[in-house]
Coordinates of C-alpha atoms in Angstrom, one line a residue:
M1 CA -35.2 2.7 27.2
N2 CA -32.6 4.7 29.2
T3 CA -29.5 5.8 27.4
P4 CA -26.4 4.5 29.1
V5 CA -23.9 7.1 30.4
Y6 CA -20.2 6.6 29.6
N7 CA -17.3 7.8 31.7
F8 CA -14.5 9.3 29.5
D9 CA -12.7 10.5 32.6
L10 CA -11.4 7.0 33.0
A11 CA -8.9 5.2 30.7
P12 CA -6.8 2.1 31.1
D13 CA -3.1 2.2 31.5
R14 CA -1.7 1.5 28.0
Q15 CA 2.0 1.4 28.9
G16 CA 3.6 -1.9 28.2
T17 CA 0.8 -3.1 25.9
E18 CA 2.9 -2.8 22.7
S19 CA 1.1 0.5 22.0
V20 CA 2.6 2.5 19.2
K21 CA 1.4 5.7 20.9
W22 CA 2.7 4.9 24.4
D23 CA 5.6 2.5 24.0
L24 CA 7.6 4.2 21.3
F25 CA 8.5 7.0 23.7
P26 CA 8.7 5.4 27.2
G27 CA 8.6 7.9 30.0
K28 CA 7.0 10.6 27.9
L29 CA 3.4 11.7 27.7
P30 CA 2.2 10.8 24.2
M31 CA -0.3 13.1 22.6
W32 CA 0.6 12.5 19.0
V33 CA -0.6 9.5 16.9
A34 CA -4.3 9.5 16.2
D35 CA -5.8 7.0 18.4
M36 CA -7.8 7.6 21.6
D37 CA -6.9 6.5 25.2
F38 CA -10.5 5.6 25.9
Q39 CA -11.8 2.0 25.8
A40 CA -14.0 1.2 22.8
A41 CA -17.8 1.3 23.4
P42 CA -19.0 -1.5 25.7
E43 CA -21.4 -2.6 22.9
I44 CA -18.4 -3.2 20.6
L45 CA -16.5 -5.1 23.4
E46 CA -19.5 -7.3 24.1
A47 CA -19.9 -8.2 20.4
L48 CA -16.2 -8.9 20.1
Q49 CA -16.3 -11.1 23.3
K50 CA -19.2 -13.1 21.9
R51 CA -17.3 -13.7 18.6
L52 CA -14.1 -14.6 20.6
N53 CA -16.1 -17.1 22.7
H54 CA -16.9 -19.0 19.5
G55 CA -13.3 -19.9 19.4
V56 CA -12.9 -20.5 15.6
F57 CA -11.5 -17.8 13.4
G58 CA -11.3 -19.0 9.9
Y59 CA -11.7 -17.1 6.7
E60 CA -14.7 -14.8 6.9
L61 CA -17.5 -14.1 4.5
V62 CA -18.9 -10.6 4.7
P63 CA -22.6 -11.0 5.5
D64 CA -25.5 -9.0 4.2
T65 CA -25.9 -7.6 7.8
Y66 CA -22.6 -5.9 7.4
F67 CA -23.7 -3.9 4.3
E68 CA -27.1 -3.2 5.9
A69 CA -25.5 -1.8 9.0
T70 CA -23.3 0.4 7.0
G71 CA -26.1 1.7 4.8
R72 CA -28.4 2.3 7.7
W73 CA -25.8 4.2 9.6
F74 CA -24.9 6.6 6.8
A75 CA -28.5 7.2 5.8
Q76 CA -29.7 7.9 9.3
R77 CA -26.8 10.0 10.5
H78 CA -25.6 11.7 7.3
G79 CA -28.4 11.6 4.8
W80 CA -26.3 9.4 2.5
E81 CA -28.8 6.9 1.0
G82 CA -28.2 3.8 -1.0
I83 CA -25.0 2.2 0.4
G84 CA -25.1 -1.6 0.0
R85 CA -23.3 -4.6 -1.3
D86 CA -23.5 -3.4 -4.9
N87 CA -21.4 -0.3 -4.3
I88 CA -18.9 -0.8 -1.5
V89 CA -15.9 -3.1 -1.3
P90 CA -14.6 -4.0 2.2
T91 CA -10.9 -3.8 2.9
T92 CA -8.4 -3.7 5.8
G93 CA -8.2 0.0 6.3
V94 CA -8.6 3.5 4.7
I95 CA -4.9 3.6 3.8
A96 CA -5.3 0.4 1.9
A97 CA -8.4 1.8 0.4
Y98 CA -7.0 5.0 -1.1
S99 CA -3.7 3.3 -2.0
A100 CA -5.7 0.8 -4.1
A101 CA -7.6 3.6 -5.6
I102 CA -4.4 5.4 -6.6
K103 CA -3.1 2.2 -8.1
A104 CA -6.4 1.6 -10.0
M105 CA -6.8 5.1 -11.5
T106 CA -3.2 6.2 -12.3
E107 CA -0.2 5.5 -14.4
P108 CA 3.4 6.1 -13.3
G109 CA 4.2 9.8 -13.7
D110 CA 0.6 11.0 -13.1
Q111 CA 0.3 13.9 -10.7
V112 CA -1.7 13.5 -7.5
L113 CA -3.0 16.7 -6.0
V114 CA -3.1 17.2 -2.2
M115 CA -4.1 20.1 0.0
T116 CA -1.3 20.6 2.4
P117 CA -0.7 20.4 5.3
C118 CA -2.4 17.0 5.0
Y119 CA -2.3 13.5 6.5
N120 CA 1.3 12.2 6.1
A121 CA 0.3 8.7 5.0
F122 CA -0.9 10.3 1.7
F123 CA 2.7 10.9 0.6
P124 CA 4.1 7.4 0.5
A125 CA 0.9 6.1 -1.0
I126 CA 1.5 8.5 -3.9
R127 CA 5.2 7.6 -4.2
N128 CA 4.6 3.8 -4.0
Y129 CA 2.8 3.9 -7.4
K130 CA 5.5 6.1 -9.0
C131 CA 3.1 9.1 -9.1
L132 CA 4.1 12.7 -8.5
Q133 CA 2.9 14.7 -5.6
L134 CA 1.4 18.1 -6.5
D135 CA 0.8 20.4 -3.5
C136 CA -2.0 22.9 -3.2
P137 CA -1.2 24.6 0.1
L138 CA -4.2 25.8 2.1
I139 CA -4.4 29.4 3.1
Y140 CA -4.0 30.1 6.8
H141 CA -5.9 32.9 8.4
A142 CA -6.6 33.9 12.0
D143 CA -9.9 32.1 11.8
G144 CA -8.5 28.9 10.3
Y145 CA -7.7 27.5 6.9
T146 CA -9.4 28.0 3.5
I147 CA -8.7 26.6 0.0
D148 CA -6.6 28.6 -2.4
W149 CA -9.1 28.4 -5.3
E150 CA -6.9 30.0 -7.8
D151 CA -4.1 27.6 -7.1
L152 CA -6.4 24.6 -7.1
E153 CA -7.8 25.6 -10.5
A154 CA -4.4 26.0 -12.0
K155 CA -3.0 22.7 -10.6
A156 CA -6.1 20.7 -11.4
A157 CA -5.2 21.3 -15.0
E158 CA -2.1 19.2 -14.4
A159 CA -3.4 16.5 -12.1
R160 CA -4.9 13.1 -12.6
I161 CA -6.1 12.6 -9.0
L162 CA -7.2 14.8 -6.1
L163 CA -6.6 13.0 -2.8
L164 CA -9.1 14.8 -0.5
C165 CA -9.2 14.7 3.3
N166 CA -12.9 15.3 4.3
P167 CA -12.8 16.3 7.2
H168 CA -9.3 17.5 7.0
N169 CA -6.4 16.2 9.1
P170 CA -4.4 17.9 10.6
V171 CA -6.0 21.4 10.4
G172 CA -9.4 20.3 11.7
R173 CA -11.5 21.7 8.9
V174 CA -14.9 20.2 8.1
W175 CA -15.4 21.2 4.4
T176 CA -18.9 22.8 3.8
R177 CA -21.1 21.5 1.1
E178 CA -20.5 24.7 -0.8
E179 CA -16.7 24.3 -0.7
L180 CA -17.0 20.6 -1.8
L181 CA -19.2 21.7 -4.7
Q182 CA -16.6 24.2 -5.8
V183 CA -13.9 21.6 -5.5
A184 CA -16.1 19.1 -7.4
D185 CA -16.7 21.6 -10.2
I186 CA -13.0 22.3 -10.7
C187 CA -12.2 18.6 -10.8
Y188 CA -15.0 17.8 -13.1
R189 CA -14.0 20.4 -15.6
H190 CA -10.4 19.3 -15.6
G191 CA -11.1 15.5 -15.6
V192 CA -9.6 15.0 -12.2
F193 CA -10.6 11.8 -10.4
V194 CA -11.4 12.4 -6.7
I195 CA -10.5 10.0 -3.8
S196 CA -12.1 11.2 -0.7
D197 CA -10.7 10.0 2.7
E198 CA -13.6 10.3 5.1
I199 CA -12.3 8.4 8.1
H200 CA -12.8 11.4 10.5
C201 CA -16.4 11.9 9.3
E202 CA -18.1 11.1 12.6
L203 CA -15.9 13.5 14.7
T204 CA -17.5 16.9 14.0
Y205 CA -18.7 19.5 16.3
K206 CA -21.8 21.8 16.5
G207 CA -22.3 23.9 13.5
H208 CA -19.9 21.9 11.3
D209 CA -21.8 19.0 9.7
Y210 CA -20.0 16.5 7.6
T211 CA -21.0 16.4 4.0
P212 CA -20.3 13.0 2.3
W213 CA -18.7 13.5 -1.1
A214 CA -21.1 10.9 -2.4
T215 CA -24.1 13.1 -1.7
L216 CA -22.9 15.7 -4.3
P217 CA -24.6 15.8 -7.7
A218 CA -24.3 12.5 -9.7
Q219 CA -21.9 13.8 -12.3
Y220 CA -19.3 14.6 -9.6
V221 CA -19.8 11.3 -7.7
A222 CA -19.5 9.2 -10.8
N223 CA -15.8 10.2 -11.1
S224 CA -14.8 9.5 -7.5
V225 CA -14.5 7.0 -4.7
S226 CA -15.1 7.5 -1.0
C227 CA -13.1 5.7 1.7
I228 CA -15.1 5.2 5.0
S229 CA -14.5 3.4 8.2
P230 CA -15.7 3.3 11.8
T231 CA -12.2 2.8 13.2
K232 CA -11.2 6.3 14.0
A233 CA -14.4 7.4 15.6
F234 CA -14.8 4.3 17.7
N235 CA -11.1 3.8 18.6
I236 CA -10.8 0.4 16.9
A237 CA -8.0 1.3 14.4
G238 CA -6.0 -1.8 15.4
I239 CA -8.8 -4.0 14.3
Q240 CA -8.5 -2.8 10.7
I241 CA -11.7 -2.5 8.7
A242 CA -12.9 0.0 6.0
N243 CA -14.9 0.3 2.8
I244 CA -14.5 1.8 -0.6
F245 CA -17.7 3.3 -2.1
A246 CA -18.0 3.9 -5.8
A247 CA -21.2 4.8 -7.7
D248 CA -19.9 3.5 -11.0
P249 CA -19.8 -0.3 -11.2
D250 CA -16.8 -0.3 -13.5
I251 CA -14.8 1.9 -11.0
L252 CA -15.9 -0.4 -8.1
A253 CA -14.6 -3.4 -10.1
K254 CA -11.3 -1.6 -10.6
M255 CA -11.1 -1.0 -6.8
A256 CA -11.8 -4.6 -6.1
R257 CA -9.1 -5.8 -8.5
A258 CA -6.6 -3.4 -7.1
L259 CA -7.3 -4.6 -3.6
K260 CA -6.7 -8.2 -4.6
E261 CA -3.5 -7.3 -6.4
N262 CA -2.4 -5.5 -3.2
E263 CA -3.4 -8.6 -1.2
C264 CA -5.6 -6.6 1.1
S265 CA -9.1 -7.7 0.0
D266 CA -9.6 -10.2 2.8
V267 CA -11.0 -8.7 6.1
N268 CA -10.6 -10.2 9.5
V269 CA -13.4 -11.7 11.6
F270 CA -13.2 -9.1 14.3
G271 CA -13.3 -6.2 11.9
V272 CA -16.6 -7.5 10.5
T273 CA -18.0 -7.9 14.0
A274 CA -16.7 -4.6 15.3
L275 CA -18.1 -2.5 12.3
Q276 CA -21.6 -4.0 12.8
A277 CA -21.6 -3.4 16.5
A278 CA -20.4 0.2 16.0
Y279 CA -23.0 1.0 13.4
N280 CA -25.8 -0.9 15.0
A281 CA -25.4 0.2 18.7
G282 CA -22.7 2.9 18.9
S283 CA -24.6 6.1 18.5
P284 CA -25.0 6.9 22.2
W285 CA -21.4 6.3 23.0
L286 CA -20.2 8.4 20.0
D287 CA -22.5 11.3 20.8
Q288 CA -21.2 11.4 24.4
L289 CA -17.6 11.1 23.1
R290 CA -18.0 14.1 20.8
E291 CA -19.4 16.2 23.7
Y292 CA -16.4 15.2 25.8
L293 CA -13.9 15.9 23.1
W294 CA -15.5 19.3 22.5
H295 CA -15.0 20.2 26.1
N296 CA -11.4 19.1 25.8
A297 CA -11.0 21.5 22.9
L298 CA -12.5 24.3 25.0
T299 CA -10.0 23.3 27.8
V300 CA -7.1 23.8 25.3
Y301 CA -8.4 27.2 24.2
G302 CA -8.8 28.4 27.7
F303 CA -5.4 27.1 28.8
L304 CA -3.6 28.8 25.9
D305 CA -5.4 32.1 26.5
D306 CA -4.5 32.1 30.2
A307 CA -1.0 30.4 30.2
I308 CA 0.5 30.6 26.7
P309 CA -1.2 33.6 25.1
L310 CA 1.4 33.8 22.4
M311 CA 0.5 30.4 21.1
S312 CA -2.8 29.7 19.4
A313 CA -4.9 26.7 18.4
V314 CA -6.5 26.7 15.0
P315 CA -10.3 26.6 15.4
L316 CA -11.4 23.0 15.6
E317 CA -14.4 21.9 13.5
G318 CA -13.7 18.2 13.3
T319 CA -11.3 15.4 14.3
Y320 CA -9.8 15.2 17.8
L321 CA -6.5 16.7 16.6
M322 CA -5.7 20.3 17.4
W323 CA -3.3 22.2 15.1
L324 CA -1.1 24.5 17.3
D325 CA 0.6 27.6 15.8
C326 CA 3.9 27.6 17.6
R327 CA 5.6 30.3 15.6
A328 CA 5.7 32.6 18.5
A329 CA 8.4 30.4 20.0
L330 CA 10.8 31.7 17.4
G331 CA 13.8 33.4 19.0
P332 CA 15.4 36.6 17.7
G333 CA 17.1 35.8 14.4
E334 CA 16.0 32.2 14.4
P335 CA 14.9 31.0 11.0
L336 CA 11.3 29.6 10.6
E337 CA 12.7 26.7 8.6
G338 CA 13.2 23.8 10.9
L339 CA 11.2 25.3 13.8
S340 CA 8.7 22.4 13.9
E341 CA 11.4 19.8 14.3
R342 CA 13.5 21.8 16.8
F343 CA 10.4 22.6 18.9
A344 CA 9.2 19.0 18.7
R345 CA 12.6 17.8 20.0
H346 CA 12.4 20.3 22.8
L347 CA 8.9 19.1 23.7
R348 CA 10.1 15.5 23.9
D349 CA 13.0 16.7 26.2
C350 CA 10.3 18.2 28.4
G351 CA 8.3 15.0 28.5
L352 CA 5.6 15.7 25.9
V353 CA 5.3 14.0 22.4
L354 CA 3.3 15.8 19.7
S355 CA 3.2 15.3 16.0
T356 CA 5.8 17.5 14.2
G357 CA 4.0 19.9 11.8
T358 CA 6.3 19.3 8.8
I359 CA 5.5 15.6 8.6
Y360 CA 2.3 16.9 7.0
G361 CA 4.2 18.8 4.3
A362 CA 6.2 22.0 4.2
A363 CA 3.0 24.0 4.8
G364 CA 3.1 22.6 8.4
E365 CA 6.2 24.5 9.3
G366 CA 5.9 26.2 12.6
F367 CA 2.9 24.0 13.8
E368 CA 2.5 20.9 16.0
R369 CA -0.5 18.5 16.1
L370 CA -2.0 17.8 19.5
N371 CA -4.2 14.7 20.2
I372 CA -6.9 15.6 22.7
A373 CA -8.6 12.2 22.8
C374 CA -7.8 11.4 26.4
P375 CA -9.1 12.0 29.9
R376 CA -9.2 15.7 30.8
T377 CA -6.7 15.3 33.7
R378 CA -4.2 13.8 31.2
L379 CA -4.9 16.7 28.8
L380 CA -4.2 19.2 31.5
E381 CA -0.9 17.4 32.4
G382 CA 0.1 17.7 28.7
L383 CA -0.8 21.3 28.5
E384 CA 1.4 22.1 31.6
L385 CA 4.3 20.3 29.8
L386 CA 3.6 22.4 26.7
K387 CA 3.8 25.6 28.8
T388 CA 7.1 24.5 30.3
A389 CA 8.5 23.7 26.9
F390 CA 7.3 27.0 25.4
E391 CA 8.8 29.1 28.2
S392 CA 12.1 27.2 28.3
Y393 CA 12.6 26.9 24.5
R394 CA 15.9 28.3 23.3
P395 CA 17.1 27.7 19.7

């Protein structure tokens, strides 16, 4: 059977469609929030159309085929065996998943450890359950980010939970198995429960394979949950579907109870359909998408080298989000504090919307996050606006 060829140089006009990405900043080029401008895979659209044509959208049972598709996908693509109805609980999204996990596994006043800069939705999820955020800032080098092992060891002694981003948003790291084993050992020795957000797991590039937390040794997996979803990789985030995996039946029961208490245990009919279509038929589309995104990343590197050599992009191992070091924009005597917000405002004035670095924590000061999941012509348009903004920035 011939593999279909997908054209990622084309994308529909999203303006005026009530798009968060496009309609919050009318007249600006949005390259901020983490959704893609590409249509979902035709195989997903076909499955959704078939479900739509049925015309009845009542309360949905989650069928065995849903669990089978999920288990088969992770076994075949990632070597994660054994996922099924007995160890995953469906929910409306990964934010709902890790929020429920925090609720289930903490008491008010417990400390939740995060490696900053990290996904900004982690922060309200921690506060909502009256927990305390404990930052372990990553170490930034010319070659990217690494974990501060000494700091992690010290703070794990104080924490109840580690909220892990694997792969890591926004810095684009794909944690190696060796790194995850070291994190797991620290958490195990200090009795820290691990919640692993793995929503970006499909979006990795050559030489940087995703390691599911749940494939680590059993003693580490037993004291953890993993939050997984096809929505980021297949650009179906608005459909809202995810799963919580737990190897321990008692922990899984706690997750299910927390989801019910949060009233996010029922999933919608289109989410059930879309997940199965993605996992059953989405591999060719995803593989071609990753290739296209990687060439977009190379386009960014080349443009910066040629046109904005003082600005750099952190090496991208995973996600479609590039972390830009904008500290060279600092003027003489200008304080670093507040640079991300000042430069983000100037970018918007120049017509480009990026994600402000400090929304991911204080460790994001001086950085901006660039979404490259768009046609290459649009990416180049955005890079020209970035160049204009960099050259005209005056504090």
